[in-house]
Amino acid sequence: MHKVRRMLVWAGVAWVGFAGLFFGVPATADESPLYGYSAESSRTERGLEEKIRAIPSPDNMRSYMQRLSARPHHVGSQYDKENADWLAAKFKEFGFETQIESYDVLFPTPKERQVELLECKGEATADCKVKFTARLEEPVLPNDPTSNQKSEQLPTYNAFSKDGDVTAPLVYVNYGIPEDYERLERMGVSVKGAIAIARYGHSWRGIKPKVAAEHGAVGCLIYSDPADDGYRQGETFPEGAYRPKEGVQRGSVADDPIFPGDPLTPGVAAKKDAKRLEVKDSPVITKIPVLPISYGDAQTLLGDLAGPVVPNEWRGNLPLTYHAGPSKAKVHLKMKSDWGLKPIYDVIAKIPGRGLPDQWIIRGNHHDAWVNGAEDPISGLVAELEEARGFGELLKTGWRPKRTIIYCAWDAEEPGLIGSTEWVEDHADELAKHAVVYINSDSNGRGYFGAEGSHTLEKFINDVVRDIQDPETKLSVWKRAQLAQIAFAGGADERQEARNRGDLRIGALGSGSDYGAFLQHVGIASLNLGFDGEDGGGIYHSIYDDFYWYTHFSDTDFVYGRALAQTSATAVIRLADADVLPFEFTDFADTLQTYVKELKNLLQQKQEETRERNHEIEEGVFQATFDPRRPTVAPKTQEVAPFINFAPLDNVVIELARAAEAYKKAYDQASAGDEFAKASAQDINRLLMESERKLTNPDGLPGRPWFKHEIYAPGQYTGYEAKTIPAVREALELQHWKEAEEQVGVAAKTLQQEAALINEAAAKLSALH
Ligand SMILES: [Zn+2]
């Protein structure tokens, strides 16, 4: 799946730190040792890293992409299986111990799809005449050689939409997120009994039918507005990179923020004999039928809407006046799927470690697509393959990693992170014992490096990209990301921080690709890496995401593919061979402090907003400013949020910062004494491996026990976007004050265990000398 645009996910918040910046890519001579390495092992490691960075070839990536995206390869298709077999053969050829692990998962494919506009005389549908029938199809484009593979293409649809056949008036709900419904209520318009039409954007797509159903809608259409995804952005395909009139964004609408993976087997692997829920009982399938449509189809439907003209921010870029509705005519929406189980194929390829085989460094990218999927996911997968070839070349020289390296190509990511989730659930016990880090990529493009992930790896990934060269500017990837962060900063504080903080901040992981189960279910420190920001995109999840599009409009010479391969290969080998695992805690503690500050601000802001609104209601502001000819509904007074005791979090954040400093000090001393070779260093590694696990709570988050991580989770009403310290933050957002205060205690307790672990690791490091 992967977000449409990644655009600089390095986050930014005010912080005053130390300055120590490299300019350009440093030479390897006379440098301080790599973090986690002794002076001697660091010299060997730098030599290996240079070798592996020299291997990835843009020409190979181009030919892999041509092969892997030659035909549609969605879950259950013939080419999906052929790709899995081809990938497994490649990994074997490179010298990996390779196998395919298979599961049987629910994957609905459409049997009937219909959207019509009906002119009706009475209430009965028999009295209706069809005014317009939506096309629901993406046309073949003569320039684009794979757009004509119709017999193998999945039709345009949203997987895990409930079956349904409804006829109702249409209501426009903007992006279809909760605040849009508050606005709609003020306009005096309700979606109760209606079909909601929402535009893509500002939330993960599955949130739109969920919120529509919660407000009483009986159906949901999701369309791509040219303002966000179409001609307003640039020339449309095939002349340009952007979404054409009939282009449609497919995608899953399963409620993944409850649990991702196979909708019938939450928490366990979808093996043949697994106990399965009935389809009708799975809580993640939508409550109402949903279909995605193009702006070509949406135009006629939106043109029929009556009712109030929508606020300025709600207006898209179609040549019509945007009304909220309801529509004059009725819309007929019909959706029916084949609800069969399909086999999926995860390719798992290992290089056993020499020395520490029980510590695993895991790297993955998915291989399934909605259609041909050259960008999503093949652009990331071809980089991964070239990294694997690089490790193969090192193996030929007699090199073995210290730790075990596992390369994975996941199936069934698109319908809901299914391949990776089932594999993680299958191997959860082993993973909890052995996994050190999971590194993910998905789509890749031209531009700036972006990273999201565990903040205990923030320093590590900053260090890695200081050693990678940007193919366009020849600056280091790190330097370019820093300068971009200054250029695109939201304000003076962010600019200041980008200039002065030693490490660029990385964003938190929510959802949207295969790191989910690793990080949020088992508690494995994870990173998601990629380049983006310079190439336009308008083919996401359409038949036009193919080799022709990618080689005309994205990373056409695959130099950013090479940069991604160099980045990930460096990260993998540096983790695999480290003397002391390169986790670092001062960045983590600093990040936690900003999260706690955000929670307090959120509460304060809620209090102030409510107080102000209540005041305005009392003094008659709404009555006085209503236009009597265009009536709106006044908001109701609300109780102001109570004060909440954040002290347990305030205290633990200080404890964490102290523990992190103690660890840093002990590390620096051990490093200066070059003491990492001692056998007792292994006790420290075992503790460090546990550091992310310690951030999980076996009971899981309130109402969604599959999600165990107390710091990172996808938002229940945002989907992709991370909610940090989610149990507290979401309780505040939903105004569950008592629960928020309880969850402050739960999160603080989890963080206390983390602080204790860091202190223990620091003590063990000090004991080395
Ligand atoms: Zn993807």
Coordinates of N, CA and C and ligand atoms in Angstrom, one line a residue, residues 1-3 365-366 368-370 375-378 413-414 441-443 512-514 540-541, ligand 1:
M1 N 0.8 -1.2 0.0 CA 0.0 0.0 0.0 C 0.9 1.2 0.0
H2 N 1.4 1.7 1.0 CA 2.3 2.8 1.0 C 1.6 4.1 0.7
K3 N 1.9 5.2 1.5 CA 1.3 6.5 1.3 C 1.5 7.0 -0.1
N365 N 10.5 -6.1 1.6 CA 9.8 -5.3 0.7 C 8.7 -6.2 0.1
H366 N 7.5 -5.7 -0.2 CA 6.5 -6.6 -0.8 C 6.7 -6.8 -2.3
D368 N 3.8 -8.2 -4.2 CA 2.4 -8.2 -4.9 C 2.1 -6.8 -5.2
A369 N 1.2 -6.6 -6.2 CA 0.8 -5.2 -6.6 C -0.7 -5.3 -6.8
W370 N -1.4 -4.1 -7.0 CA -2.8 -4.1 -7.4 C -2.9 -4.5 -8.9
E375 N 6.0 1.1 -9.8 CA 6.4 1.9 -8.7 C 6.1 1.2 -7.3
D376 N 4.8 0.8 -7.2 CA 4.4 0.2 -5.9 C 4.1 -1.3 -6.2
P377 N 5.0 -2.2 -5.8 CA 6.2 -2.1 -4.9 C 7.5 -2.3 -5.7
I378 N 7.5 -2.5 -7.0 CA 8.7 -3.1 -7.6 C 9.9 -2.1 -7.5
E413 N 0.7 -7.6 0.5 CA 0.8 -6.4 1.3 C -0.4 -5.5 1.0
E414 N -0.7 -5.4 -0.3 CA -1.7 -4.5 -0.7 C -3.1 -4.7 0.0
S441 N 11.3 -1.3 3.0 CA 11.1 -0.3 2.0 C 9.8 -0.7 1.2
D442 N 9.3 0.2 0.4 CA 8.1 -0.1 -0.4 C 8.4 0.6 -1.7
S443 N 7.6 1.6 -2.1 CA 7.9 2.3 -3.4 C 9.1 3.3 -3.2
G512 N 0.9 1.4 6.8 CA 1.0 1.7 5.4 C 2.0 0.8 4.7
S513 N 2.8 0.0 5.5 CA 3.6 -1.0 4.8 C 4.0 -2.1 5.8
D514 N 4.9 -3.0 5.4 CA 5.1 -4.3 6.1 C 5.8 -4.2 7.4
Y540 N -0.9 5.9 -8.8 CA -1.0 5.0 -7.6 C -2.2 4.1 -7.6
H541 N -1.9 2.8 -7.6 CA -2.9 1.7 -7.5 C -3.8 1.7 -8.8
Ligands
ZN1 ZN 3.4 -0.9 -1.6

